[in-house]
mmCIF file of C-alpha atoms and ligand atoms in Angstrom:
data_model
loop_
_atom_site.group_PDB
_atom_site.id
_atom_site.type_symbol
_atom_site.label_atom_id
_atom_site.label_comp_id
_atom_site.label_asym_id
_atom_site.label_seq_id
_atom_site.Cartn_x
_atom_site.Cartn_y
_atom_site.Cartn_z
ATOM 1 C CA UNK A 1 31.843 -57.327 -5.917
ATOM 2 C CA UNK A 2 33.796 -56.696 -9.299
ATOM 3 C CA UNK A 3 34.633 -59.674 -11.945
ATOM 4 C CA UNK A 4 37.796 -60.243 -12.512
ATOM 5 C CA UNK A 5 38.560 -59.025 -16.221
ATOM 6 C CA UNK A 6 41.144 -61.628 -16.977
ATOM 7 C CA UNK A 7 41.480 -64.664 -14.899
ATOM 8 C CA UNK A 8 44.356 -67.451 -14.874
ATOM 9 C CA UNK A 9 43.593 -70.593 -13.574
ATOM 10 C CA UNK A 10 46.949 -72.505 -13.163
ATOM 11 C CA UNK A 11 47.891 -71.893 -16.658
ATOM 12 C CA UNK A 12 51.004 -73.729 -17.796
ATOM 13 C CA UNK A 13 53.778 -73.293 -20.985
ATOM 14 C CA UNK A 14 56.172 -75.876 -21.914
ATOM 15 C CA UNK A 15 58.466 -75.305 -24.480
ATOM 16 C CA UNK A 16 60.559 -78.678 -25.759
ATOM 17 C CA UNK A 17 64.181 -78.102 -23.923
ATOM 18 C CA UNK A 18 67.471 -77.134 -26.275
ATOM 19 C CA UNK A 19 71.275 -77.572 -25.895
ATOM 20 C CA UNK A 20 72.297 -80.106 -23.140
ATOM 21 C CA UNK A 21 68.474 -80.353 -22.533
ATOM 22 C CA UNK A 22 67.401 -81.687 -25.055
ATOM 23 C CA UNK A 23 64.296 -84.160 -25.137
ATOM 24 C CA UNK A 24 63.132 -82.631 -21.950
ATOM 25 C CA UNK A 25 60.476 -80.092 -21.462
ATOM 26 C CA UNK A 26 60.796 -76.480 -20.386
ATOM 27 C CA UNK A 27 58.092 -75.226 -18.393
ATOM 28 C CA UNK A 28 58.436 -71.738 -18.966
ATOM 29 C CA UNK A 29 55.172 -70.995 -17.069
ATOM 30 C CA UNK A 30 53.820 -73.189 -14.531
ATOM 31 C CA UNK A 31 50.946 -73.117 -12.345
ATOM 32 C CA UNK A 32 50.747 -69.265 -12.763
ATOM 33 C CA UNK A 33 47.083 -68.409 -10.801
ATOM 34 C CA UNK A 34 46.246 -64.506 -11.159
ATOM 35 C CA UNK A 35 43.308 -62.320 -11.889
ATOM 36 C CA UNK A 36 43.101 -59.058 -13.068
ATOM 37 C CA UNK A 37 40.873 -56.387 -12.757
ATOM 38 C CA UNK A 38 39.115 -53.761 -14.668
ATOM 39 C CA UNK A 39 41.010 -50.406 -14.647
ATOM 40 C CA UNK A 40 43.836 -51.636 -12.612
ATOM 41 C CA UNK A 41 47.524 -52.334 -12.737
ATOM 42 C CA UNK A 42 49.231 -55.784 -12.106
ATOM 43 C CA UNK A 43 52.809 -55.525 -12.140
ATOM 44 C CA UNK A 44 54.891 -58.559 -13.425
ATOM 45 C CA UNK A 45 58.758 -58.290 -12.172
ATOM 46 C CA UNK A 46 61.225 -61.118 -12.014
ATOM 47 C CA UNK A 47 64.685 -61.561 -13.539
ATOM 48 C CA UNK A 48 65.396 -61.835 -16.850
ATOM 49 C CA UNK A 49 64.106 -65.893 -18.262
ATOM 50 C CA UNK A 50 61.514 -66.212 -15.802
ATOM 51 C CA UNK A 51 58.923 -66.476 -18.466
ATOM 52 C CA UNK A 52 57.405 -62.752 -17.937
ATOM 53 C CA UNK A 53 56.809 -62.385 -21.495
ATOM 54 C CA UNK A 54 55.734 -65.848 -22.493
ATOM 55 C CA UNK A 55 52.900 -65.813 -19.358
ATOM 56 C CA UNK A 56 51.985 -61.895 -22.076
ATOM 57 C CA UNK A 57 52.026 -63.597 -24.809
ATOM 58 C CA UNK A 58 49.557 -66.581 -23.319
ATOM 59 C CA UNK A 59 46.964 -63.587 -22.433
ATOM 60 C CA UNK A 60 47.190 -62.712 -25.743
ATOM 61 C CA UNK A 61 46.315 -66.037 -27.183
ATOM 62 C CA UNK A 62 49.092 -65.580 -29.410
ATOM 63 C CA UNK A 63 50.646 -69.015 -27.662
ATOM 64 C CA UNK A 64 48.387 -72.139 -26.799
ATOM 65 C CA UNK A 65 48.764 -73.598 -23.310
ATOM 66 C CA UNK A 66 50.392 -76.691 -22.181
ATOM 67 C CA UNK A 67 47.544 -76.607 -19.406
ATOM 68 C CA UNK A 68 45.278 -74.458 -17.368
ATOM 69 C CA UNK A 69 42.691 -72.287 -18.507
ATOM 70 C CA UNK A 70 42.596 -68.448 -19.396
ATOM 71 C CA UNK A 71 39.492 -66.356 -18.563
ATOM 72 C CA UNK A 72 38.607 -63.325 -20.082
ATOM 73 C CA UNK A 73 35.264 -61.745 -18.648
ATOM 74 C CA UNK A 74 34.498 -65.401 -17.734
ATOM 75 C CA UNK A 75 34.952 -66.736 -20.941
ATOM 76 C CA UNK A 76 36.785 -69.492 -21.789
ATOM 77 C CA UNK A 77 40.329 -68.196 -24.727
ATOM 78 C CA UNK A 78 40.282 -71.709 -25.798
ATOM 79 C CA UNK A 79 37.768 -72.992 -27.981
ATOM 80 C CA UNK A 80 37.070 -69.635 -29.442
ATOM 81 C CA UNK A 81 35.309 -69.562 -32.896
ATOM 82 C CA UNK A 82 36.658 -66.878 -35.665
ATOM 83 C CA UNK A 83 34.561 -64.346 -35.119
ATOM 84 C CA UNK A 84 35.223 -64.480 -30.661
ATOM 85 C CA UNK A 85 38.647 -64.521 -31.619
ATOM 86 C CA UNK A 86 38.634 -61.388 -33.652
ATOM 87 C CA UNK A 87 36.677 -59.841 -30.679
ATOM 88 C CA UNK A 88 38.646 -60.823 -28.423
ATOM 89 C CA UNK A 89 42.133 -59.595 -30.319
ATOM 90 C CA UNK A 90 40.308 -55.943 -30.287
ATOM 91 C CA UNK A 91 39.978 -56.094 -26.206
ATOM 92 C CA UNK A 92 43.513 -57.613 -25.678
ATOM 93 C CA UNK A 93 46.096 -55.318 -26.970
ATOM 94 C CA UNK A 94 50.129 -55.177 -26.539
ATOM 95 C CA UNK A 95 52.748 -52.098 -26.368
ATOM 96 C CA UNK A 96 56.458 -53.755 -27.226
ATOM 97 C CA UNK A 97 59.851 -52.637 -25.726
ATOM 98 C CA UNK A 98 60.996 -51.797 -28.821
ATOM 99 C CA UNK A 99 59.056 -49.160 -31.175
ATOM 100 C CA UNK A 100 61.106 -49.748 -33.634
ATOM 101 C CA UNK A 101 60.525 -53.071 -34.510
ATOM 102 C CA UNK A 102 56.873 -53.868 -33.730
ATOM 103 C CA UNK A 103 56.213 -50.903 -36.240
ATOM 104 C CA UNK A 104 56.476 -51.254 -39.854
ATOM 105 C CA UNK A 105 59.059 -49.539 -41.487
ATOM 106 C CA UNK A 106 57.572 -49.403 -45.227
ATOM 107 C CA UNK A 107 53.758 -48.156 -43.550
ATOM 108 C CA UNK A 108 53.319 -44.181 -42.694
ATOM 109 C CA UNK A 109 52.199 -43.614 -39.519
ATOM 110 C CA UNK A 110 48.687 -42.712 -40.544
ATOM 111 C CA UNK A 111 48.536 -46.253 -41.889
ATOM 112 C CA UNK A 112 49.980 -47.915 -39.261
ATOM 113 C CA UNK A 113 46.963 -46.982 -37.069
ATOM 114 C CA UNK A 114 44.526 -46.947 -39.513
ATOM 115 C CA UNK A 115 45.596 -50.904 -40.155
ATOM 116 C CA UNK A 116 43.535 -52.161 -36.858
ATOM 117 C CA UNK A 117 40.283 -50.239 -37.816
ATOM 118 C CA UNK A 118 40.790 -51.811 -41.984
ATOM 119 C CA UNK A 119 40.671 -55.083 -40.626
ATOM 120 C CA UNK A 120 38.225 -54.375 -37.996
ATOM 121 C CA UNK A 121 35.245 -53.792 -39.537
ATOM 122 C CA UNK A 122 36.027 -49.666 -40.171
ATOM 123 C CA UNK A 123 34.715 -49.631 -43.981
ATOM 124 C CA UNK A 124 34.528 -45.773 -44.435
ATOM 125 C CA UNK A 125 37.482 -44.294 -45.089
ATOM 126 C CA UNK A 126 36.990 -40.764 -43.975
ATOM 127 C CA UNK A 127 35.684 -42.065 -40.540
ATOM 128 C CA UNK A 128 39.030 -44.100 -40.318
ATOM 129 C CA UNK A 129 41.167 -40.986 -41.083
ATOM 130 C CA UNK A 130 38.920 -38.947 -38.696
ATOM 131 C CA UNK A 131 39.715 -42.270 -35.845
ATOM 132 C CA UNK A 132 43.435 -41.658 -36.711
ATOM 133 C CA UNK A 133 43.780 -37.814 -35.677
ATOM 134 C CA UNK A 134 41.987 -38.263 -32.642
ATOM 135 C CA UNK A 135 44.036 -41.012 -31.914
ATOM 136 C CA UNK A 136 46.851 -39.593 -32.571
ATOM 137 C CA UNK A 137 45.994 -36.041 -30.729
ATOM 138 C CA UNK A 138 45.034 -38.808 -27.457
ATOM 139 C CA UNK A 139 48.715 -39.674 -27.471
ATOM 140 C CA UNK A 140 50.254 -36.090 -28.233
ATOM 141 C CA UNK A 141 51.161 -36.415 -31.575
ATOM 142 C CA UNK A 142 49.598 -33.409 -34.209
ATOM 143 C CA UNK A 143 48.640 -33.826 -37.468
ATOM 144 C CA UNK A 144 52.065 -33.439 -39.238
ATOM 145 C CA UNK A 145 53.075 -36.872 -38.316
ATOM 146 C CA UNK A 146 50.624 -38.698 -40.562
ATOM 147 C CA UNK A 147 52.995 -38.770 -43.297
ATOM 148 C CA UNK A 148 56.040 -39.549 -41.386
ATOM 149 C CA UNK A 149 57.782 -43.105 -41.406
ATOM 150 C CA UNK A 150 58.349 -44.679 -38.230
ATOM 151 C CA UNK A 151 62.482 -43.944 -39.090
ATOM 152 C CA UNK A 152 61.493 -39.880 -38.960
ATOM 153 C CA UNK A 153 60.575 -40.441 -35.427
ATOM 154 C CA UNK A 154 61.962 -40.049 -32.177
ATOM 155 C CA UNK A 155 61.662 -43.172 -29.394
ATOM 156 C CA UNK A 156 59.131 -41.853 -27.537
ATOM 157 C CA UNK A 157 56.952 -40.540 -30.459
ATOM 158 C CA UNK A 158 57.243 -44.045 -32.486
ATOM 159 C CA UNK A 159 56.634 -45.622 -29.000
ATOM 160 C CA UNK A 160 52.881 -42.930 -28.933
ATOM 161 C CA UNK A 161 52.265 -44.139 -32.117
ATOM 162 C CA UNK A 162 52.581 -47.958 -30.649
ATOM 163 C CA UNK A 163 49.899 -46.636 -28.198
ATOM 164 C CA UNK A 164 47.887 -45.042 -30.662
ATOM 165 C CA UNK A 165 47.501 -48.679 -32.396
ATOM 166 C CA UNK A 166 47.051 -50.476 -29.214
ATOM 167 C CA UNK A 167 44.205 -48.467 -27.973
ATOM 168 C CA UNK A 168 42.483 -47.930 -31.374
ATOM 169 C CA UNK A 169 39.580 -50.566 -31.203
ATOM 170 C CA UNK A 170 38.766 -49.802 -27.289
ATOM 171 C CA UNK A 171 40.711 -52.449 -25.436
ATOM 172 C CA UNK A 172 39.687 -53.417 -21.969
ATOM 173 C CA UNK A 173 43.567 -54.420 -21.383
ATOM 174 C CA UNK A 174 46.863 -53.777 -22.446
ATOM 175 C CA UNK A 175 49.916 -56.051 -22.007
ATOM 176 C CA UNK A 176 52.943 -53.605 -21.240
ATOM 177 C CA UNK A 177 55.833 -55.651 -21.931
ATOM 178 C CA UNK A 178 59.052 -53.500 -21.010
ATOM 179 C CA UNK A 179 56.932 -50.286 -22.689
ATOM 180 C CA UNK A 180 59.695 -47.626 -21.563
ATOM 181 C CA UNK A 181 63.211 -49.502 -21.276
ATOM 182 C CA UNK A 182 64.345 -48.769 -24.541
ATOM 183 C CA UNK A 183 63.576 -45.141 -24.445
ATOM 184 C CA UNK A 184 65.728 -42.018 -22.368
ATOM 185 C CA UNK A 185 65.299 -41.421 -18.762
ATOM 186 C CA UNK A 186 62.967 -38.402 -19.468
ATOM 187 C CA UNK A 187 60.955 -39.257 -22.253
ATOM 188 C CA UNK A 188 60.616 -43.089 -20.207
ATOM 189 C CA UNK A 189 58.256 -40.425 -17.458
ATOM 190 C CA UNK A 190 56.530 -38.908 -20.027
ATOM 191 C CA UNK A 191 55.065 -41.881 -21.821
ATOM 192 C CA UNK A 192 54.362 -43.250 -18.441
ATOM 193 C CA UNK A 193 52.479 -40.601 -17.635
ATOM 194 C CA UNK A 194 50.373 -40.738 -21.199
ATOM 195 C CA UNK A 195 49.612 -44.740 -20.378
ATOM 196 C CA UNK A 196 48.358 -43.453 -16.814
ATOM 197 C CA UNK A 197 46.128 -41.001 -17.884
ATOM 198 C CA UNK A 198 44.714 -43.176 -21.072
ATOM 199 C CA UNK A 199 44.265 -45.684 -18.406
ATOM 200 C CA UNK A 200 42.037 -43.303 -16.335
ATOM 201 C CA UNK A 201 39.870 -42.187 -19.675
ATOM 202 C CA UNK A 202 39.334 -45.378 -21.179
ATOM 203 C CA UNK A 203 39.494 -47.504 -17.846
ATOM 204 C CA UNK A 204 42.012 -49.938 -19.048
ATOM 205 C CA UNK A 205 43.668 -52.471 -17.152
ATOM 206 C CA UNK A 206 47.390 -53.264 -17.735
ATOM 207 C CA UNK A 207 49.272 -56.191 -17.185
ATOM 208 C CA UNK A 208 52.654 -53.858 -16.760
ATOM 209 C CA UNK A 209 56.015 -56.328 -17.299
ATOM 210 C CA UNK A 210 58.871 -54.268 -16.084
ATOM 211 C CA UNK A 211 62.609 -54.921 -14.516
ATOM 212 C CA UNK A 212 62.216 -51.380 -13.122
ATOM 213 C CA UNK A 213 60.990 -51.978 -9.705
ATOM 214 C CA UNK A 214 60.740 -48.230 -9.203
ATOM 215 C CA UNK A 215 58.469 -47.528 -11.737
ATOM 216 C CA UNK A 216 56.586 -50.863 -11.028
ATOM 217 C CA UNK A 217 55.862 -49.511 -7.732
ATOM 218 C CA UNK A 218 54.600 -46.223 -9.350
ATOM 219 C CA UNK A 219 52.370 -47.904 -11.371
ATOM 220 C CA UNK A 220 50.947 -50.575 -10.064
ATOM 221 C CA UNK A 221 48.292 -51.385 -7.380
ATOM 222 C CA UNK A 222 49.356 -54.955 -6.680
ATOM 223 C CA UNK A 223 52.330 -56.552 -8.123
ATOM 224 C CA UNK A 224 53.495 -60.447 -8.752
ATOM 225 C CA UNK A 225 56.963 -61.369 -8.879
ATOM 226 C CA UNK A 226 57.929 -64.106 -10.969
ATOM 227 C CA UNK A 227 60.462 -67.221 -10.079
ATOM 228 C CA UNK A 228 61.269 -69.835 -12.740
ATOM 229 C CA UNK A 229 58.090 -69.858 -14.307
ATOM 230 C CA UNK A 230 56.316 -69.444 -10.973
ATOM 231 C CA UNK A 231 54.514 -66.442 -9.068
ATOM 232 C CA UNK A 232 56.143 -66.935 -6.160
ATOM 233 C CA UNK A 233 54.517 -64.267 -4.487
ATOM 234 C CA UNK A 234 51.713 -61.667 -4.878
ATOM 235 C CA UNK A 235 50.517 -58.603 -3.102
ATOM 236 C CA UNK A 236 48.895 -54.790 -3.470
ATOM 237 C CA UNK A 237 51.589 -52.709 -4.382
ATOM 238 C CA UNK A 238 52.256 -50.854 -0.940
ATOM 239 C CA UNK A 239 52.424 -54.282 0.983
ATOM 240 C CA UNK A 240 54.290 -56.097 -0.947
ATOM 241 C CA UNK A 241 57.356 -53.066 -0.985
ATOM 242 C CA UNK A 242 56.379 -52.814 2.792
ATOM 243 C CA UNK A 243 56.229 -55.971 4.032
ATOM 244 C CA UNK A 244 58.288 -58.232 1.506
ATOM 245 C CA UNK A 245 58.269 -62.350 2.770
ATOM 246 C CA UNK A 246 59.819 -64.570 -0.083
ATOM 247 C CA UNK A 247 63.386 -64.275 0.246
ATOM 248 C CA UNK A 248 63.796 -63.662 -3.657
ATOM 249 C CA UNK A 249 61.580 -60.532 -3.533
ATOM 250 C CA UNK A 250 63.609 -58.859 -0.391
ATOM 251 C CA UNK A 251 66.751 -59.543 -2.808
ATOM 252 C CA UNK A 252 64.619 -58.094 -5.826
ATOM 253 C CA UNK A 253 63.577 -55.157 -3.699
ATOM 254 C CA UNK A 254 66.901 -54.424 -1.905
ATOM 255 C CA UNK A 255 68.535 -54.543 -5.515
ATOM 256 C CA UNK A 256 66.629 -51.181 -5.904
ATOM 257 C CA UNK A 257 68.578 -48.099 -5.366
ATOM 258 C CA UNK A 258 67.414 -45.816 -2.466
ATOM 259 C CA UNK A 259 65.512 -48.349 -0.660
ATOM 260 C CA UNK A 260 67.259 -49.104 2.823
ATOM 261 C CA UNK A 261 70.585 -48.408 1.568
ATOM 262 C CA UNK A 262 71.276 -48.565 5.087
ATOM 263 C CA UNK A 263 70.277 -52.355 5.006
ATOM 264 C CA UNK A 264 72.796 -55.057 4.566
ATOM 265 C CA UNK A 265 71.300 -58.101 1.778
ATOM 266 C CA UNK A 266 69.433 -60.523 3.373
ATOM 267 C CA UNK A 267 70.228 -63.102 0.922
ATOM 268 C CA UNK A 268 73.204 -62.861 -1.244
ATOM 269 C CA UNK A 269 71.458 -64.362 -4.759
ATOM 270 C CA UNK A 270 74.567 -66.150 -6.661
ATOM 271 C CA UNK A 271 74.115 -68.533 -9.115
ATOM 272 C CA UNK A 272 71.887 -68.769 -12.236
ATOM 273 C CA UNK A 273 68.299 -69.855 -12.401
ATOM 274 C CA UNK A 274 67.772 -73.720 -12.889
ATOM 275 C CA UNK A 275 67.416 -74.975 -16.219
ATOM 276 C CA UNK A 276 65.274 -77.894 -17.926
ATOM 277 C CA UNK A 277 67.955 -80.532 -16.880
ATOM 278 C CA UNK A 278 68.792 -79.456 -13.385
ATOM 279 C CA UNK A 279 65.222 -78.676 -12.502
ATOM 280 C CA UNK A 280 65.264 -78.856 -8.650
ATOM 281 C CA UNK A 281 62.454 -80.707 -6.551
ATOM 282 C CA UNK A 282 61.121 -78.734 -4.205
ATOM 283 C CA UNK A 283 61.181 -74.845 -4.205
ATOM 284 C CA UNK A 284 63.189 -74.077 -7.429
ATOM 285 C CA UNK A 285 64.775 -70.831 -5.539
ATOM 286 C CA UNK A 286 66.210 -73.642 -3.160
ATOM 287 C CA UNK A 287 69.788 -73.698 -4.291
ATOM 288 C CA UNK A 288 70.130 -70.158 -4.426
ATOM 289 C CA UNK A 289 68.485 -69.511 -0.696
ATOM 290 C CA UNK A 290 70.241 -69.361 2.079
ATOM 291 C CA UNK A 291 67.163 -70.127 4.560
ATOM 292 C CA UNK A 292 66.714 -73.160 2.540
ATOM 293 C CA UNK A 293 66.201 -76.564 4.960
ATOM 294 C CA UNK A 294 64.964 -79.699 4.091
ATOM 295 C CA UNK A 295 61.677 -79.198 3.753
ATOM 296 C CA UNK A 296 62.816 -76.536 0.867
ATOM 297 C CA UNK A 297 64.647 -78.626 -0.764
ATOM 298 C CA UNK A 298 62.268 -81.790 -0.842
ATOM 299 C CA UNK A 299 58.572 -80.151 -0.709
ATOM 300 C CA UNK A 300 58.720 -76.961 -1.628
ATOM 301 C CA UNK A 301 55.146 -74.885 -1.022
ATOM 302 C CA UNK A 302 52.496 -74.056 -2.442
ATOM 303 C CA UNK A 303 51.321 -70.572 -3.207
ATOM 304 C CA UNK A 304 49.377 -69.890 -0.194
ATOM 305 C CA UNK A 305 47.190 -66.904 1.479
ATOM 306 C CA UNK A 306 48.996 -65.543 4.625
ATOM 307 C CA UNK A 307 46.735 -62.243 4.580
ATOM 308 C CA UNK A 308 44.530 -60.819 3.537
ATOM 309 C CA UNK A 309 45.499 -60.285 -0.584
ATOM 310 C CA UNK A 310 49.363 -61.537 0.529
ATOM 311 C CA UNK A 311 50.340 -64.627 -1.382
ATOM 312 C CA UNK A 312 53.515 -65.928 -0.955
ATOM 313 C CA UNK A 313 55.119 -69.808 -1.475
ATOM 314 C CA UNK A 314 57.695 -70.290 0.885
ATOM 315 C CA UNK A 315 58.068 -72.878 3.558
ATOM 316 C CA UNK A 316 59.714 -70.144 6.173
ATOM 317 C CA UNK A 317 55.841 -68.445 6.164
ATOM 318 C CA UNK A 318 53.428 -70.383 8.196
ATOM 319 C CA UNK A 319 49.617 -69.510 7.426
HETATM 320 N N1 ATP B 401 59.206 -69.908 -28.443
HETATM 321 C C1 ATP B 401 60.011 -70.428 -27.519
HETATM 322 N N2 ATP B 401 60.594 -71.656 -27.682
HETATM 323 C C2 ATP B 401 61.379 -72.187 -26.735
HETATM 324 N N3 ATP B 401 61.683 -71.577 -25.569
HETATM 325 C C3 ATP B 401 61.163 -70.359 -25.351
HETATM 326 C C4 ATP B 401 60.307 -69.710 -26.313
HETATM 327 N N4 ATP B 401 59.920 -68.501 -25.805
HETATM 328 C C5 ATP B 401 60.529 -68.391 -24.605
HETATM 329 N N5 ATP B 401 61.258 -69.504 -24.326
HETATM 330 C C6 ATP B 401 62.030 -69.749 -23.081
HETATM 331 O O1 ATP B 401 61.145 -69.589 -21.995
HETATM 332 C C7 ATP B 401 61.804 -68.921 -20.905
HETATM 333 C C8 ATP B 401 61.035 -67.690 -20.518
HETATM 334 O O2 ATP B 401 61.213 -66.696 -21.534
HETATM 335 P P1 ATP B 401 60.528 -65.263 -21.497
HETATM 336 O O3 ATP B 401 60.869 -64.565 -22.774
HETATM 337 O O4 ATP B 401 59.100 -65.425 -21.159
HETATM 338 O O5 ATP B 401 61.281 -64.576 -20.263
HETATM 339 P P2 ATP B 401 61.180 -63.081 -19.701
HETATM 340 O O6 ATP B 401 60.873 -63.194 -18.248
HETATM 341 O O7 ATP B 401 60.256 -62.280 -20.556
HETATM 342 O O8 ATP B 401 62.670 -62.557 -19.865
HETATM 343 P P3 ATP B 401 63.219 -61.053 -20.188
HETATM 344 O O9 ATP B 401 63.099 -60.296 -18.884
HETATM 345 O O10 ATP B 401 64.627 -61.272 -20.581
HETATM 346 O O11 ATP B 401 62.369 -60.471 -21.289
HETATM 347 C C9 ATP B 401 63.227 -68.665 -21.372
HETATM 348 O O12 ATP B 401 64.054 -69.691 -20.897
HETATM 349 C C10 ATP B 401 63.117 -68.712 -22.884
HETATM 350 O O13 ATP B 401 64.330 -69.122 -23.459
HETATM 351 MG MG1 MG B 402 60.495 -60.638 -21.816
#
């Protein structure tokens, strides 16, 4: 049987509570369990707040956790010394929404991707320029964009050169926070296609953070959707659009054009999602549920198996 490439073992993120909230905590993430596998696909959907990002930025060590443990290729991201860490940043790699602010503005492009090779141990410089062009030519881009600035770019291009830089040092995975929203309709398929087929030459696994549910489905082989902090449930791809059980994923699924039009909503989801001070006991999509009973709104439920690769936390399943 396979490892898991990245494994998280109820990892937790509070962040101290503003506004009205103040003195409280925020837990941002909590009790978030998933692995993920080499070569493969995990999408992350949920509305906006839900802590999508922050759970990216805890694979990427770029956050410490409030509790939990992270795994990568059974090894411990806490604790690491210098020289693991700087390993580990090559393996672990991010693509942004927005091109146009993760990339420098003052750096040419050839710089910009030569940057991760300079500080990774790259010391000839006609090896590095040779790394660039074939980095570049893997995402589509010729030659004559080596002296550009990221500002002579379109979207898509400056979002190829974001690729370029992420896959540079050989990652095993890529964190694809929102990689295509900010980009047109038709250029959003074409660098969806590029990540696909990078992913099948360099095996790479992506943890793919999307509000498109279409292209989530597309994508991904299984997919987690995300609750206040929470996976609330988890399942391959083709079940969990099949066979949806929480009653926030059928609203997240039937809020997806084309799919059973035909269908009234199940749930009607009104209402915000809590906050620090009006945390709910129970199951925090309680007050917005309209299966919710007691049990819901004292006990809540655990994530919990119901088949085979099918997690789900909601009282209404019964294992
Ligand atoms: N550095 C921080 N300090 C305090 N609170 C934070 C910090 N980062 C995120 N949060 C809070 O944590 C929650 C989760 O934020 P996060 O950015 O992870 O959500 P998201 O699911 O990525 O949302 P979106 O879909 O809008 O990108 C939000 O309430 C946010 O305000
Ligand atoms: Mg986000």
């Amino acid at each position: 049987m396979f490892k898991p490439l990245l494994s998280l073992q109820r990892v937790g993120k509070e962040f101290p509570a503003r506004g009205s909230g103040k003195g409280l905590s925020y837990k941002a993430v909590n009790e978030v369990s998933l692995d993920i596998y080499p070569g493969e696909t995990v999408g992350l959907v949920g509305e906006s707040g839900c802590g999508k990002s922050t759970l990216g930025y805890l694979v990427l060590n770029l956050l410490d956790l409030t509790s939990g443990e992270i795994l990568f290729e059974g090894q411990s991201l806490a604790n690491l010394n210098k020289a693991q860490q700087r390993a580990l940043k090559s393996q672990i790699q991010i693509v942004f929404q927005d091109p146009q602010s993760s990339l420098n503005p003052r750096f040419k492009i050839e710089q910009i991707v030569e940057e991760p090779l300079r500080l990774n141990g790259w010391r000839d410089k006609q090896k590095r320029k040779e790394r660039v062009r074939q980095l570049l030519d893997k995402v589509g881009l010729g030659e004559e964009y080596l002296g550009r600035f990221p500002h002579e770019l379109s979207g898509g291009q400056r979002q190829r050169v974001a690729i370029a830089r992420a896959i540079s040092l050989n990652p095993k995975l890529i964190v694809l926070d929102e990689p295509t929203s900010a980009l047109d309709v038709s250029v959003q398929a074409q660098i969806l296609n590029l990540l696909k087929e990078l992913q099948r030459d360099l095996n790479l696994a992506f943890l793919f953070i999307s509000h498109n549910l279409a292209v989530v489905r597309h994508l991904s082989n299984k997919v987690a959707v995300m609750y206040y902090g929470r996976i609330i449930e988890l399942a391959d791809t083709n079940e969990l659009f099949n066979n949806p059980l929480h009653p926030y994923t059928k609203v997240l699924l039937q809020s997806i054009p084309n799919i059973n039009p035909e269908k009234p909503l199940l749930v009607e989801l009104e209402g915000e999602m809590p906050t620090p001070h009006k945390s709910p006991l129970g199951c925090s999509f309680h007050s917005r549920c309209s299966y919710a009973n007691d049990l819901c709104r004292e006990a809540g439920s655990e994530l919990q198996l119901i088949k085979e690769g099918h997690w789900v936390s909601c009282t209404r399943q019964k294992v």
